[in-house]
XYZ file of C-alpha atoms in Angstrom:
483
model
C 100.173 95.822 143.775
C 100.755 97.737 146.430
C 99.441 102.008 147.281
C 103.054 102.414 146.674
C 103.042 100.745 143.425
C 100.242 102.640 142.559
C 101.665 105.788 143.705
C 104.479 104.932 140.998
C 102.152 103.960 138.374
C 100.246 107.248 138.220
C 102.696 109.728 138.587
C 103.505 110.269 135.158
C 99.350 110.915 134.566
C 97.862 108.770 131.842
C 99.747 107.554 128.698
C 98.945 105.210 125.782
C 98.367 102.660 128.368
C 97.279 103.819 131.538
C 93.709 105.868 131.940
C 92.680 106.981 135.208
C 89.103 107.591 136.404
C 87.742 109.076 139.651
C 85.412 106.318 140.548
C 82.608 104.018 138.861
C 80.856 106.437 138.467
C 82.729 106.498 135.046
C 82.616 102.906 134.495
C 81.227 103.079 131.194
C 84.074 105.503 129.725
C 86.414 102.976 131.275
C 85.023 100.133 129.529
C 85.617 101.932 126.046
C 89.429 102.826 127.078
C 89.478 98.966 128.254
C 88.493 98.119 124.601
C 90.635 100.355 123.007
C 93.496 99.057 125.363
C 92.793 95.558 123.990
C 92.721 96.349 120.555
C 96.124 97.817 121.020
C 99.265 97.198 123.123
C 97.502 96.311 126.432
C 96.687 98.240 129.504
C 95.544 99.863 133.120
C 92.708 100.721 133.841
C 92.420 102.534 137.296
C 89.310 103.859 139.360
C 89.561 105.817 142.643
C 92.169 108.639 141.158
C 91.225 112.586 141.256
C 92.175 114.743 138.345
C 94.996 115.965 140.341
C 96.013 112.581 140.741
C 95.661 111.764 144.589
C 94.775 108.200 145.341
C 91.147 108.612 147.083
C 89.553 105.570 146.432
C 86.101 104.677 146.426
C 83.418 102.357 148.810
C 83.811 99.239 146.654
C 81.323 96.297 148.160
C 79.704 93.829 146.386
C 77.102 95.647 144.519
C 80.593 97.986 143.038
C 82.017 94.801 142.076
C 79.198 93.542 140.390
C 78.256 96.456 138.231
C 81.689 95.999 137.360
C 81.184 92.850 136.342
C 77.623 93.728 134.494
C 79.606 96.155 132.139
C 82.587 94.062 131.127
C 80.387 91.902 129.455
C 79.444 94.576 127.041
C 83.055 93.405 125.311
C 83.096 91.242 122.588
C 85.092 88.535 122.332
C 84.762 88.369 126.542
C 87.614 89.437 128.651
C 88.907 88.208 131.880
C 91.407 90.700 133.017
C 93.154 90.721 136.435
C 91.874 92.812 138.696
C 92.920 94.502 141.761
C 91.712 96.459 145.086
C 94.217 98.451 146.846
C 93.450 99.702 150.508
C 94.002 103.525 150.786
C 96.118 103.982 153.944
C 94.191 106.166 156.491
C 90.155 105.421 154.625
C 89.091 102.440 156.035
C 87.084 100.762 153.358
C 87.924 103.189 150.296
C 89.579 101.273 147.944
C 91.431 101.855 144.884
C 89.951 99.511 141.321
C 93.014 98.466 139.629
C 92.125 96.104 135.580
C 95.005 95.437 134.000
C 94.105 94.131 130.157
C 96.148 92.051 127.452
C 97.231 93.631 124.289
C 95.867 92.254 120.990
C 97.388 89.131 119.566
C 97.580 88.929 115.556
C 94.879 87.134 114.094
C 92.487 87.477 117.158
C 89.137 89.231 115.797
C 88.879 93.233 117.199
C 87.328 93.653 120.733
C 84.195 95.954 120.857
C 82.593 97.677 123.748
C 78.533 97.582 123.580
C 79.007 96.974 119.712
C 81.512 99.548 118.839
C 85.487 99.235 118.788
C 88.349 101.497 119.931
C 91.545 101.800 119.691
C 94.208 103.830 121.771
C 96.269 106.799 120.175
C 98.794 108.363 122.826
C 96.626 108.511 125.948
C 93.151 108.778 123.942
C 90.877 106.475 123.363
C 89.090 107.029 119.689
C 86.535 104.996 117.268
C 88.918 102.334 115.116
C 88.558 103.196 111.748
C 86.252 101.795 109.378
C 89.805 100.272 107.385
C 91.504 98.510 110.172
C 88.682 97.245 111.818
C 87.929 94.548 108.560
C 91.728 94.430 107.998
C 91.704 92.762 111.524
C 88.123 91.103 110.749
C 90.168 89.248 107.508
C 93.155 88.162 109.701
C 91.132 86.939 111.835
C 89.245 84.924 109.269
C 91.763 85.006 106.212
C 89.910 81.887 104.436
C 86.244 83.392 104.197
C 87.389 87.656 103.726
C 91.389 87.536 102.339
C 91.985 88.881 98.895
C 93.451 85.657 97.665
C 90.715 83.311 98.828
C 87.788 85.598 96.762
C 86.666 84.578 93.296
C 89.155 85.444 90.586
C 87.189 87.457 87.867
C 86.747 85.674 84.184
C 89.796 83.589 84.996
C 88.765 79.601 84.443
C 91.061 76.527 84.609
C 91.986 76.651 81.011
C 93.219 79.886 81.389
C 96.001 78.641 84.064
C 99.370 77.660 83.014
C 99.071 73.934 83.273
C 103.160 73.446 82.592
C 103.600 75.681 85.417
C 101.479 73.600 87.944
C 103.047 70.203 86.778
C 106.095 71.753 87.318
C 105.609 73.048 90.487
C 104.639 70.027 91.828
C 107.637 68.096 90.742
C 109.808 70.132 92.053
C 107.825 69.972 95.555
C 108.004 66.100 94.788
C 111.544 66.262 94.919
C 111.916 68.387 97.770
C 109.836 65.798 99.972
C 106.754 68.408 100.305
C 104.747 67.133 98.246
C 103.110 63.318 97.685
C 104.336 61.300 94.571
C 101.063 60.701 93.679
C 100.362 64.006 93.048
C 102.387 63.658 89.721
C 99.663 61.488 88.674
C 96.470 63.919 90.303
C 94.288 65.983 87.460
C 94.928 69.674 87.756
C 91.371 70.074 89.266
C 92.887 67.781 91.885
C 96.334 69.780 92.857
C 93.964 73.188 92.667
C 91.495 71.625 94.970
C 94.140 70.224 97.222
C 96.217 74.239 97.369
C 93.041 75.389 98.163
C 92.782 77.149 95.047
C 89.705 75.909 93.778
C 86.396 75.413 95.497
C 83.693 74.483 93.692
C 84.842 74.721 90.218
C 85.860 78.215 91.352
C 89.047 79.814 90.722
C 90.296 81.940 93.682
C 92.219 85.313 93.194
C 95.625 83.163 94.906
C 95.305 80.739 92.048
C 95.267 83.761 89.110
C 98.418 85.697 90.963
C 100.546 81.959 91.186
C 99.270 80.280 87.241
C 96.786 82.830 85.403
C 98.274 82.993 81.484
C 95.944 85.796 81.367
C 97.735 89.538 80.918
C 96.475 91.907 83.656
C 97.567 95.319 85.693
C 96.326 93.892 88.879
C 99.868 92.175 88.517
C 102.939 94.032 87.650
C 106.213 94.132 88.131
C 107.907 98.392 87.440
C 111.759 97.848 86.400
C 114.061 100.811 85.986
C 117.487 101.657 86.127
C 118.503 106.064 87.310
C 121.111 107.512 86.266
C 122.566 108.669 90.030
C 120.767 108.413 93.603
C 117.524 109.552 92.175
C 114.654 109.430 89.833
C 115.195 112.304 87.930
C 116.923 110.630 85.285
C 116.425 106.588 83.878
C 118.521 104.615 81.634
C 116.260 101.900 81.176
C 112.285 101.754 82.153
C 110.257 98.376 82.114
C 106.910 97.324 82.532
C 106.170 93.730 83.024
C 102.581 92.062 83.223
C 101.902 88.320 84.354
C 101.541 85.377 87.226
C 104.165 84.906 90.000
C 106.318 83.050 87.928
C 106.944 85.526 85.131
C 107.361 88.361 87.390
C 110.269 86.688 88.692
C 111.963 85.563 85.845
C 111.692 89.111 84.634
C 112.781 90.639 87.618
C 115.892 88.794 87.991
C 116.715 89.112 84.192
C 116.530 92.785 85.125
C 119.071 92.268 87.730
C 121.439 90.439 85.472
C 121.202 92.314 82.623
C 122.392 96.082 84.701
C 124.541 94.455 87.663
C 128.082 93.327 87.007
C 128.248 89.879 86.839
C 131.156 88.110 87.845
C 132.171 83.486 88.217
C 134.234 81.366 89.757
C 134.673 77.559 90.052
C 133.322 75.690 93.098
C 133.852 72.203 92.817
C 132.201 71.092 89.087
C 130.253 74.173 88.761
C 130.352 77.815 87.750
C 129.029 79.234 90.820
C 127.842 83.426 89.444
C 127.710 86.806 91.719
C 126.081 89.960 91.283
C 126.853 93.370 92.744
C 124.454 92.208 95.375
C 124.161 88.536 96.032
C 122.120 86.610 93.630
C 120.234 84.568 96.607
C 119.516 87.811 98.541
C 117.858 89.720 95.162
C 115.471 86.665 95.065
C 115.074 85.967 98.248
C 113.298 89.748 98.943
C 111.843 89.492 95.399
C 110.227 86.508 96.300
C 108.584 88.392 99.604
C 107.255 91.102 97.629
C 105.034 89.019 95.574
C 104.018 86.893 97.972
C 103.264 88.961 100.799
C 101.996 92.220 98.940
C 98.942 93.405 99.912
C 96.661 92.696 97.044
C 94.012 94.830 98.138
C 95.704 98.410 96.569
C 94.578 97.730 93.009
C 96.812 100.927 92.015
C 99.734 99.827 93.083
C 102.313 97.605 92.345
C 105.727 96.199 92.998
C 109.118 98.034 92.037
C 112.683 97.617 91.448
C 114.745 100.695 91.773
C 118.316 100.629 90.518
C 120.666 103.692 91.401
C 124.407 104.347 91.383
C 124.342 103.813 94.862
C 122.059 100.862 96.100
C 119.164 98.143 94.824
C 115.219 99.403 96.187
C 112.747 96.626 96.027
C 109.323 97.894 97.070
C 106.375 96.179 97.721
C 102.652 97.788 98.304
C 101.549 97.800 102.005
C 103.253 97.868 105.694
C 104.763 95.724 107.987
C 102.292 94.083 110.221
C 101.874 95.801 113.487
C 104.148 93.234 115.242
C 107.254 93.797 113.651
C 108.928 97.472 112.998
C 112.461 98.000 110.240
C 114.693 97.611 112.983
C 112.894 94.375 114.457
C 112.094 92.391 111.287
C 115.786 91.877 111.337
C 115.547 90.062 114.706
C 114.239 86.594 114.712
C 110.475 87.076 114.950
C 107.718 84.542 113.877
C 106.083 84.828 110.267
C 102.843 86.909 109.789
C 101.922 86.354 106.104
C 99.620 88.471 104.557
C 98.443 86.138 101.940
C 98.601 82.441 103.823
C 97.365 80.564 100.954
C 100.237 82.111 98.167
C 102.924 81.095 101.142
C 101.491 77.895 101.673
C 102.318 76.819 97.681
C 105.375 78.503 97.583
C 106.286 76.486 100.392
C 105.184 73.386 99.129
C 106.899 73.825 96.123
C 110.095 74.846 97.009
C 110.221 78.641 96.351
C 109.868 79.567 99.875
C 111.571 78.488 103.289
C 109.997 78.232 106.798
C 107.959 80.987 106.608
C 109.428 83.979 108.950
C 113.346 83.015 107.877
C 112.660 85.414 104.712
C 115.098 88.481 106.186
C 117.448 86.463 107.884
C 118.637 84.115 104.291
C 118.905 87.542 103.054
C 121.137 89.331 105.576
C 123.010 85.156 105.665
C 123.450 85.707 101.861
C 124.856 89.428 101.837
C 127.004 88.722 104.700
C 128.398 85.532 103.218
C 129.441 87.224 100.315
C 130.711 90.350 102.132
C 128.258 92.550 100.922
C 126.521 95.555 102.939
C 123.569 94.821 105.514
C 120.205 95.508 103.641
C 117.566 97.702 105.665
C 113.623 98.630 105.414
C 111.277 100.787 105.751
C 108.037 101.809 105.106
C 107.341 104.746 102.522
C 103.789 106.181 101.507
C 101.997 102.625 101.941
C 104.991 100.702 100.512
C 107.435 98.266 102.555
C 110.970 98.483 100.911
C 114.085 96.651 101.379
C 117.464 98.588 100.244
C 120.305 97.212 99.623
C 123.631 99.026 99.508
C 126.514 98.732 97.467
C 130.547 99.498 97.255
C 130.783 99.006 94.109
C 128.755 99.171 90.947
C 129.743 97.250 87.050
C 133.337 96.839 88.816
C 133.048 100.596 89.839
C 134.031 101.686 92.975
C 130.653 103.661 94.060
C 132.419 106.379 96.607
C 135.025 106.858 94.476
C 133.205 107.509 91.290
C 130.703 109.767 93.529
C 133.990 111.542 95.206
C 135.276 111.920 91.040
C 132.505 112.470 88.613
C 132.404 116.254 88.928
C 136.213 116.189 88.248
C 136.101 113.750 85.306
C 133.255 115.807 84.199
C 135.006 119.048 84.033
C 138.329 117.458 82.775
C 136.827 115.899 79.917
C 134.572 118.928 78.859
C 137.477 120.843 78.910
C 137.897 118.916 75.190
C 135.216 121.044 73.738
C 135.456 124.187 72.224
C 133.435 127.252 73.979
C 131.274 128.306 71.125
C 129.399 124.824 70.948
C 125.746 125.174 71.588
C 124.362 124.852 74.535
C 121.555 122.110 73.301
C 125.246 120.135 72.594
C 126.733 121.124 75.357
C 123.752 119.734 77.613
C 123.876 116.149 75.181
C 127.522 115.784 75.994
C 127.578 116.411 79.681
C 124.451 113.277 79.579
C 126.983 110.928 77.302
C 129.696 111.444 79.586
C 127.583 110.657 82.720
C 125.762 107.213 80.554
C 129.327 106.004 80.065
C 130.418 106.949 83.526
C 127.434 104.951 84.772
C 127.851 102.236 81.820
C 131.334 102.281 80.005
C 129.939 99.501 77.459
C 127.014 101.353 76.599
C 126.393 100.664 72.689
C 126.774 103.815 70.262
C 123.329 103.217 69.313
C 121.953 102.573 72.644
C 123.175 106.696 72.655
C 122.316 107.401 69.898
C 118.479 106.467 70.759
C 118.667 107.971 74.247
C 119.821 111.295 72.686
C 117.145 111.487 69.792
C 120.395 111.503 67.370
C 121.486 109.809 64.937
C 124.652 107.476 65.084
C 127.093 109.387 63.107
C 125.835 112.733 65.835
C 126.969 110.382 68.887
C 129.763 109.761 67.016
C 131.157 113.390 66.558
C 130.353 114.188 69.687
C 132.625 111.419 71.248
C 135.275 112.520 68.698
C 134.558 115.959 70.186
C 134.787 114.943 73.997
C 137.658 112.265 73.453
C 136.476 109.583 74.191
C 137.490 106.196 72.262
C 135.934 102.316 71.851
C 138.969 100.182 73.276
C 139.129 96.430 72.398
C 136.809 94.074 70.253
C 133.488 95.550 69.378
C 131.773 92.803 71.870
C 133.836 93.155 74.598
C 135.842 96.369 74.814
C 134.663 99.453 76.404
C 135.050 103.810 76.308
C 137.788 105.113 77.743
C 139.455 108.383 77.636
C 141.447 109.296 74.577
C 144.995 110.667 75.696
C 145.846 111.527 72.112
C 142.978 113.414 71.223
C 143.306 117.354 72.566
C 140.789 120.314 71.909
C 138.484 117.771 69.936
C 140.735 117.318 67.295
């Protein structure tokens, strides 16, 4: 860097990655900013700049260099920044001191200066919040501090599902990721090799994967909403269980509420949902495996709307990733390394860091729209939009739904009580969403008898067409004015 480079550097004043000081008389304040750079995105600290952004420099001698080196020793872990001395034209012996600090790297210890951690918020240096400091300590030593490695409360080996464990081992052996010797190993040996058991004590990762005990700490919320918001739901469930139980429940919920089609490929029938099965499965695996289990009051959620599916998982994206960059090739930053390792060895997860690509590839292969990721109120959400739900064009349905509603309601006499009219509107909306919904389900939904539902359907001119098990609701063309 030369004088002209320095002029260009400081021309925009201080930024998130630039701190300017008048002289080394402000070394202590400068080192706080240096510590903040090291804990953030890196930055440059310059001594010899006046408040008016004029490069004034200072006399730099051996004592100055020693002072700079000595105060930098207060930063831990030790750092070795690039240091440059820039001569000031017209001022012999005067130099500006430029120190360049690298950004924080995921998994390394947080830096401290004289025992305190600092980080950068825009152009301001602040003491790092305790929760952020603790998180980085855990990232640096996950085997010691991570939630998944802490002892599991009230869980013993006999509380684990041995059948699931043995089955997972067999799959791993067949996939070539586990030695065949593990087929004959004791349960304790398997758990120890997976780092799920230490000195006879199970950790939280073992409980997440294989516990038979039902606990609210491991919960999956599932709902099918009518419309595009959460005002009205058609189905609402909560399931508690281990990783495999939550996966089974989540995938069953998808198959329950999404249209299923199939085609014969070779000797096998391939089944397809409105959203590719492989994409939904991968997203649900990621949600369970990578969630922040420190958030005890939160749980994983599946929400199916008329125009999209959202899967939400407690926690935030690693700071190295954004909702945009996560779609690009990237390294893996697993929050729960032990969970991910076991799931990889048992063929549930593929290569670390490839999950998002697998989701995108699965959607592309079946012509589905590209999903998106975003963060919302402490959750990471993946959203799958779709053009069709249960075989119905979503966009056309949205455009025509109000017209259909009004046309059908023309059959309803004007003297019908408002409460009944509201129920009729609800019935129409339910059938628009699912034209195979059973009479009994409609009766339960509106808390009336099946006989009342049948009278309502006749009133609005809707009848059942086809066999009782495979038919569907249609508008009765020969019904006029509810007769």
